[in-house]
PDB file of C-alpha atoms and ligand atoms in Angstrom:
ATOM      1  CA  MET A 864     -26.096   5.098 -12.915  1.00 71.00           C
ATOM      2  CA  THR A 865     -22.380   4.725 -13.486  1.00 78.00           C
ATOM      3  CA  GLN A 866     -20.578   4.489 -10.152  1.00 89.00           C
ATOM      4  CA  HIS A 867     -17.040   3.867 -11.281  1.00 95.00           C
ATOM      5  CA  GLN A 868     -15.070   3.921 -14.505  1.00 97.00           C
ATOM      6  CA  ALA A 869     -11.705   2.356 -15.199  1.00 98.00           C
ATOM      7  CA  SER A 870      -9.351   2.326 -18.170  1.00 98.00           C
ATOM      8  CA  CYS A 871      -5.991   1.088 -19.424  1.00 98.00           C
ATOM      9  CA  SER A 872      -2.905   3.310 -19.782  1.00 98.00           C
ATOM     10  CA  CYS A 873      -3.713   4.366 -23.373  1.00 98.00           C
ATOM     11  CA  GLY A 874      -7.452   4.662 -22.693  1.00 98.00           C
ATOM     12  CA  GLN A 875      -8.876   2.503 -25.504  1.00 98.00           C
ATOM     13  CA  LEU A 876     -10.038  -0.280 -23.128  1.00 98.00           C
ATOM     14  CA  ARG A 877     -12.600   0.945 -20.613  1.00 98.00           C
ATOM     15  CA  ILE A 878     -14.946  -0.632 -18.130  1.00 98.00           C
ATOM     16  CA  ALA A 879     -17.870   1.037 -16.408  1.00 97.00           C
ATOM     17  CA  VAL A 880     -19.608  -0.099 -13.219  1.00 97.00           C
ATOM     18  CA  HIS A 881     -23.335   0.546 -12.969  1.00 94.00           C
ATOM     19  CA  GLY A 882     -24.841   0.740  -9.515  1.00 80.00           C
ATOM     20  CA  GLY A 883     -23.867  -0.890  -6.293  1.00 82.00           C
ATOM     21  CA  GLU A 884     -20.769  -0.796  -4.173  1.00 89.00           C
ATOM     22  CA  PRO A 885     -18.228  -3.603  -4.691  1.00 95.00           C
ATOM     23  CA  ALA A 886     -18.911  -6.998  -3.124  1.00 90.00           C
ATOM     24  CA  ARG A 887     -15.260  -7.366  -2.167  1.00 92.00           C
ATOM     25  CA  ILE A 888     -12.134  -5.201  -2.202  1.00 97.00           C
ATOM     26  CA  SER A 889      -9.043  -7.327  -1.762  1.00 97.00           C
ATOM     27  CA  VAL A 890      -5.286  -7.113  -1.613  1.00 98.00           C
ATOM     28  CA  CYS A 891      -3.394 -10.238  -2.696  1.00 95.00           C
ATOM     29  CA  HIS A 892       0.280 -10.790  -1.889  1.00 96.00           C
ATOM     30  CA  CYS A 893       0.701 -14.080  -3.809  1.00 92.00           C
ATOM     31  CA  LEU A 894       3.679 -14.623  -6.112  1.00 91.00           C
ATOM     32  CA  ALA A 895       1.462 -14.757  -9.227  1.00 89.00           C
ATOM     33  CA  CYS A 896      -0.027 -11.356  -8.403  1.00 92.00           C
ATOM     34  CA  LYS A 897       3.457  -9.893  -7.834  1.00 95.00           C
ATOM     35  CA  LYS A 898       4.479 -11.245 -11.247  1.00 93.00           C
ATOM     36  CA  ARG A 899       1.376  -9.963 -13.037  1.00 93.00           C
ATOM     37  CA  THR A 900       1.468  -6.457 -11.592  1.00 95.00           C
ATOM     38  CA  GLY A 901       5.235  -6.059 -11.363  1.00 96.00           C
ATOM     39  CA  SER A 902       4.530  -4.730  -7.895  1.00 98.00           C
ATOM     40  CA  ALA A 903       4.504  -6.113  -4.337  1.00 98.00           C
ATOM     41  CA  PHE A 904       0.791  -6.987  -4.331  1.00 98.00           C
ATOM     42  CA  SER A 905      -2.403  -6.658  -6.325  1.00 97.00           C
ATOM     43  CA  VAL A 906      -5.474  -4.745  -5.190  1.00 98.00           C
ATOM     44  CA  GLN A 907      -8.898  -5.087  -6.830  1.00 98.00           C
ATOM     45  CA  ALA A 908     -12.608  -4.569  -6.329  1.00 98.00           C
ATOM     46  CA  ARG A 909     -15.267  -7.022  -7.492  1.00 97.00           C
ATOM     47  CA  TRP A 910     -18.770  -6.467  -8.831  1.00 97.00           C
ATOM     48  CA  PRO A 911     -21.335  -8.860 -10.329  1.00 96.00           C
ATOM     49  CA  ASP A 912     -20.697  -9.392 -14.067  1.00 97.00           C
ATOM     50  CA  ASP A 913     -24.066  -7.846 -14.981  1.00 96.00           C
ATOM     51  CA  GLN A 914     -23.079  -4.548 -13.322  1.00 96.00           C
ATOM     52  CA  VAL A 915     -20.116  -3.925 -15.630  1.00 97.00           C
ATOM     53  CA  THR A 916     -19.888  -2.825 -19.263  1.00 98.00           C
ATOM     54  CA  VAL A 917     -16.664  -3.233 -21.251  1.00 98.00           C
ATOM     55  CA  GLU A 918     -15.750  -0.983 -24.167  1.00 98.00           C
ATOM     56  CA  GLY A 919     -12.745  -1.422 -26.453  1.00 98.00           C
ATOM     57  CA  ARG A 920     -10.474  -4.256 -27.477  1.00 98.00           C
ATOM     58  CA  SER A 921      -8.873  -6.660 -25.037  1.00 98.00           C
ATOM     59  CA  SER A 922      -6.595  -9.668 -25.149  1.00 98.00           C
ATOM     60  CA  HIS A 923      -6.701 -12.202 -22.371  1.00 97.00           C
ATOM     61  CA  TYR A 924      -4.447 -14.605 -20.523  1.00 97.00           C
ATOM     62  CA  VAL A 925      -5.450 -17.486 -18.272  1.00 96.00           C
ATOM     63  CA  ARG A 926      -3.151 -17.860 -15.298  1.00 90.00           C
ATOM     64  CA  ILE A 927      -3.119 -20.606 -12.692  1.00 85.00           C
ATOM     65  CA  ALA A 928      -2.967 -18.929  -9.288  1.00 74.00           C
ATOM     66  CA  GLU A 929      -0.840 -20.125  -6.390  1.00 69.00           C
ATOM     67  CA  SER A 930      -4.094 -21.544  -5.000  1.00 74.00           C
ATOM     68  CA  GLY A 931      -4.391 -23.716  -8.139  1.00 82.00           C
ATOM     69  CA  ASN A 932      -7.421 -21.795  -9.408  1.00 84.00           C
ATOM     70  CA  PRO A 933      -7.399 -20.368 -12.935  1.00 91.00           C
ATOM     71  CA  ALA A 934      -7.901 -16.644 -13.436  1.00 93.00           C
ATOM     72  CA  ASP A 935      -8.717 -14.976 -16.752  1.00 96.00           C
ATOM     73  CA  PHE A 936      -7.002 -11.608 -17.169  1.00 97.00           C
ATOM     74  CA  HIS A 937      -8.180  -9.121 -19.795  1.00 98.00           C
ATOM     75  CA  PHE A 938      -5.671  -6.504 -20.863  1.00 98.00           C
ATOM     76  CA  CYS A 939      -5.248  -3.864 -23.533  1.00 98.00           C
ATOM     77  CA  PRO A 940      -3.437  -5.258 -26.614  1.00 98.00           C
ATOM     78  CA  GLU A 941      -1.861  -1.806 -27.174  1.00 98.00           C
ATOM     79  CA  CYS A 942      -0.499  -0.827 -23.753  1.00 98.00           C
ATOM     80  CA  GLY A 943      -0.754  -4.091 -21.817  1.00 97.00           C
ATOM     81  CA  ALA A 944      -2.609  -2.786 -18.763  1.00 97.00           C
ATOM     82  CA  THR A 945      -4.982  -5.301 -17.135  1.00 98.00           C
ATOM     83  CA  VAL A 946      -8.396  -3.644 -16.762  1.00 98.00           C
ATOM     84  CA  PHE A 947     -10.462  -6.573 -15.507  1.00 98.00           C
ATOM     85  CA  PHE A 948     -10.286 -10.246 -14.627  1.00 97.00           C
ATOM     86  CA  ARG A 949     -12.428 -13.142 -13.475  1.00 97.00           C
ATOM     87  CA  THR A 950     -11.547 -16.053 -11.184  1.00 93.00           C
ATOM     88  CA  VAL A 951     -13.283 -19.415 -10.744  1.00 91.00           C
ATOM     89  CA  ASN A 952     -13.321 -19.173  -6.944  1.00 88.00           C
ATOM     90  CA  LEU A 953     -15.575 -16.093  -7.182  1.00 90.00           C
ATOM     91  CA  PRO A 954     -17.870 -17.019 -10.108  1.00 93.00           C
ATOM     92  CA  GLY A 955     -20.084 -14.379 -11.677  1.00 96.00           C
ATOM     93  CA  MET A 956     -17.860 -11.568 -10.439  1.00 97.00           C
ATOM     94  CA  THR A 957     -15.633  -9.177 -12.387  1.00 98.00           C
ATOM     95  CA  ALA A 958     -12.540  -7.849 -10.639  1.00 98.00           C
ATOM     96  CA  ILE A 959     -11.151  -4.414 -11.516  1.00 98.00           C
ATOM     97  CA  PRO A 960      -7.669  -3.340 -10.323  1.00 98.00           C
ATOM     98  CA  LEU A 961      -8.041  -0.222  -8.170  1.00 98.00           C
ATOM     99  CA  GLY A 962      -5.219   1.565  -9.973  1.00 97.00           C
ATOM    100  CA  THR A 963      -7.159   1.536 -13.257  1.00 98.00           C
ATOM    101  CA  LEU A 964     -10.129   3.417 -11.764  1.00 97.00           C
ATOM    102  CA  ASP A 965     -10.564   7.029 -12.832  1.00 97.00           C
ATOM    103  CA  ASP A 966     -10.570   7.724  -9.075  1.00 96.00           C
ATOM    104  CA  PRO A 967      -7.965   5.307  -7.691  1.00 96.00           C
ATOM    105  CA  PHE A 968      -8.539   6.679  -4.170  1.00 95.00           C
ATOM    106  CA  ALA A 969     -12.264   5.904  -4.083  1.00 92.00           C
ATOM    107  CA  LEU A 970     -12.090   2.452  -2.509  1.00 95.00           C
ATOM    108  CA  THR A 971     -10.318   0.899   0.474  1.00 95.00           C
ATOM    109  CA  PRO A 972      -9.405  -2.801   0.842  1.00 96.00           C
ATOM    110  CA  THR A 973     -11.535  -4.927   3.160  1.00 96.00           C
ATOM    111  CA  ILE A 974      -9.467  -8.122   3.011  1.00 97.00           C
ATOM    112  CA  SER A 975      -5.763  -8.928   2.621  1.00 98.00           C
ATOM    113  CA  ILE A 976      -4.950 -12.446   1.439  1.00 96.00           C
ATOM    114  CA  PHE A 977      -1.835 -14.622   0.955  1.00 95.00           C
ATOM    115  CA  GLU A 978      -0.110 -12.674   3.715  1.00 97.00           C
ATOM    116  CA  GLU A 979       2.542 -15.407   4.021  1.00 97.00           C
ATOM    117  CA  ARG A 980       3.879 -13.905   0.766  1.00 97.00           C
ATOM    118  CA  LYS A 981       3.599 -10.317   2.007  1.00 98.00           C
ATOM    119  CA  ASN A 982       6.771  -8.272   1.584  1.00 98.00           C
ATOM    120  CA  ALA A 983       8.106  -7.348   5.035  1.00 98.00           C
ATOM    121  CA  TRP A 984       7.903  -3.615   4.256  1.00 98.00           C
ATOM    122  CA  VAL A 985       4.228  -3.773   3.306  1.00 98.00           C
ATOM    123  CA  GLU A 986       1.498  -3.102   5.860  1.00 97.00           C
ATOM    124  CA  ILE A 987      -2.214  -3.128   4.977  1.00 97.00           C
ATOM    125  CA  VAL A 988      -3.849  -0.928   7.612  1.00 96.00           C
ATOM    126  CA  GLY A 989      -7.440  -0.307   8.689  1.00 92.00           C
ATOM    127  CA  ASP A 990      -9.574  -1.537  11.586  1.00 91.00           C
ATOM    128  CA  ASP A 991     -11.994  -3.365   9.293  1.00 92.00           C
ATOM    129  CA  VAL A 992      -9.425  -5.228   7.200  1.00 96.00           C
ATOM    130  CA  GLU A 993      -9.554  -9.012   7.448  1.00 96.00           C
ATOM    131  CA  HIS A 994      -6.085 -10.628   7.233  1.00 97.00           C
ATOM    132  CA  LEU A 995      -5.733 -14.142   5.831  1.00 95.00           C
ATOM    133  CA  GLY A 996      -2.627 -16.353   5.594  1.00 89.00           C
TER     134      GLY A 996
HETATM  135 ZN1   ZN B 990      -4.341   0.565 -23.538  1.00 88.00          ZN
HETATM  136 ZN1   ZN B 991      -2.747 -13.243  -5.844  1.00 88.00          ZN
END
């Protein structure tokens, strides 16, 4: 059963999630995530690789995170939107940016990381949110 679907801005690159709620839903305030998204932070949910199916063409870019870990970003070659990525610190998991989901309101972050880089006007709220430096 397909739980979630996500796509790029033009719609040719799609990813579907089959079964299971995400293992992790994180906000990251690091400088590399600001640069990638063009926004103040990134927010993404992760599922095991075998629970996702990708459709369409993607290009990819390997970025070294502020932590020193490489991350492999897959984006649409037409419109440039990143639809999924994988990081070595969470092997076997596919991360999907929440904003690409067909229902971008469906999921709520459970952890907020790199808060030392958090913009002063940003506040990640929720009783269950774990906050890490
Ligand atoms: Zn596209
Ligand atoms: Zn980051």
